[in-house]
Amino acid sequence: MPKNGRLKGGRPSRNFDPRYARKTSFRDRHAGGRPIRDDDRRTDAGERRSASSDGRADRRPGSISPKHRGYRPPDAGGAAPKRRWSDSERAGRDEARAIRNRAESGRREAPHRRGDRDERGHGRRFEERPERRFDERPRRDGGFGRDGRGRDDRSDRSHRSRDERGTRGGYDRRDERPRRDDRPRRDDRPGFERGHRSARPVRHDRFDAANRAESVRAREEHVDIVHERLEAEAVRASDVADVSFSDLGLGSNIVEALKNMGAETPFPIQAATIPSILQGRDVLGRGRTGSGKTIAFGAPLVESILQSQRGGRREFGRRPRALILAPTRELALQIDRTVQPIARSVGLFTTQIYGGVPQARQVGALKKGVDIVIGTPGRIEDLIEQRKLDLSDVRIAVLDEADHMAELGFAEPVQRILRRTGTGLSGGTTSQKLLFSATLDREVAAIVDEFLVDPAVYEVAGEDQDSSSIEHRVLVIEHRDKAEVLGSLVDREGRTLVFTRTRAYAEMLTEQFEDAGIPAVALHGDLNQAKRTRNLHKLTSGKVRVLVATDVAARGIHVDDIDLVVQADAPDEYKTYLHRAGRTGRAGHAGRVVTLITRHRRRRMEDLLARAQIHAPFDVAEPGDDVIEEIAGRMPTDAELTA
DNA sequence: AAAAAAT
């Protein structure tokens, strides 16, 4: 049954393939797979329980859905439904918080009760993840690598389970690995692996087939993969030292607009991509975080759209001719802030199309006619479906953070959207595609193979991590010290961005900091869009100096002068590390990244850093240690003293 | 686990 009545009764929808209905259902996305319950609605609607507590953190494991063991109906025990907190409850809350914080962070890391596992004697640790099976992966030979290497690219140095690493000593090159097919399959392997699996939440037997397949894939998403590198033409900064934006082919209005934005001369990635984009080529661009990628595609996109309409009039209700897709609403907004002034300088209009806000304004803008649409996939598909957005005239489509947009869950909507672009262009041509990311690699292969024609691939020479202005540190702490260490890390003058793995923990840490007298705000997908915007603005405007965010803020978001990034939870993927770290050290400023881990995660962290090609000292620390003072900037580091 | 559309 379609989740959306509109689909059932309404117009035909090629856009919504029923096979994906489950994955894209409202329920799955907004209630973690559970049916909506009364208390969900309350927290969604209200946010009334104080700014810092909007209730999501109170969910307990076990109350997943009626199908699951341990499910507690909302009115279990005849208790009255949740209501507003009384004063006495609120008073008790503060006291309870400290305790709960600690307990909760303990639960988080071992949500399935480590004791269970130990009793079974499997000795498997929760840090180990099942690995991808070869035969489950799409095989993609050939592709677009210039050297024509057609090997299976997706497993290069993938994170492997401990038993294998133990025997081989660290990850190694793909070439040294035995063929996967020669080894026993996961299900046939002895107890180790199976023990691990059975120690996972007990629900397997109750899942229907679709759910099970999805959970397998979801776990595989946790595997950190180094994809094969894209062969790219490297541009040297020295090669483009005295090239100007007009030399690259941009018109004077646009050059002027760029100048007003502070972009006097092109950065290397811009010098590389702009001419090719103006030539109409498909382009892949890789440039370090903060290296000016938005202008690298935004400026030539505007120029190109302008040229394509030369002589023509801008009619009312014209269809958009360019589309820029981003993975988060904040990023879409930010791209618009860069592209809009460029577009306006030549009389073109942009509009943002993203979810979480009323459609009316967006639809109104589309009706009047816009030239460039900037947005996120969900709402764009929604409006296409409603016939309020027509992409058939789009002649340039951009994927920002393209590797992320090519990940599971994003790729399908993105592909459906791209298929809608440029279908109305004359001469049988299709839309030009531009893919950009700081970590662009062959993860985008599926998109490239379907949509790009002989793409030009660019990167900037010498952009390794050693040349970066970011200092990386790892603190090895005891789990019980985590809250305290975090508290003292963020109690500082500069702007600090704290990353957590989950929304609930982001919310909890925000509360913890607030309770400790450190003004802090949260940014994550459980907040409504107004609040997300407001909280981010509180950081950019300087109202607060601490932002606690999930990976919604990991990519693309630019905030000036974040000088410390704290990873309260270590990332699972090296790319995530790079993007999170890239929120600091922007435009050559100094920045510092500190990652908190516990002892047993040390090895895994070393592996991840190696994949990211980052060197970082590990320090064992406990509350009060000088190293924490140094990282927070309250005390000079050795390096700073000798400098 | 997070993100991305609203019923």
Coordinates of C-alpha atoms (C1' of nucleotides) in Angstrom, one line a residue, chain A residues 16 29 355-356 379 503 525, chain B:
Chain A
F16 CA 8.0 6.8 -7.0
R29 CA 12.5 8.5 8.2
G355 CA 12.2 20.5 2.8
G356 CA 11.2 21.4 6.3
R379 CA 11.6 18.4 -1.8
R503 CA 21.1 13.2 17.4
G525 CA 17.9 16.4 12.0
Chain B
dA1 C1' 23.7 6.2 12.4
dA2 C1' 22.6 10.4 9.6
dA3 C1' 20.6 12.7 5.9
dA4 C1' 16.8 13.7 2.6
dA5 C1' 9.5 14.9 1.6
dA6 C1' 5.3 15.2 3.7
dT7 C1' 0.8 11.9 5.8

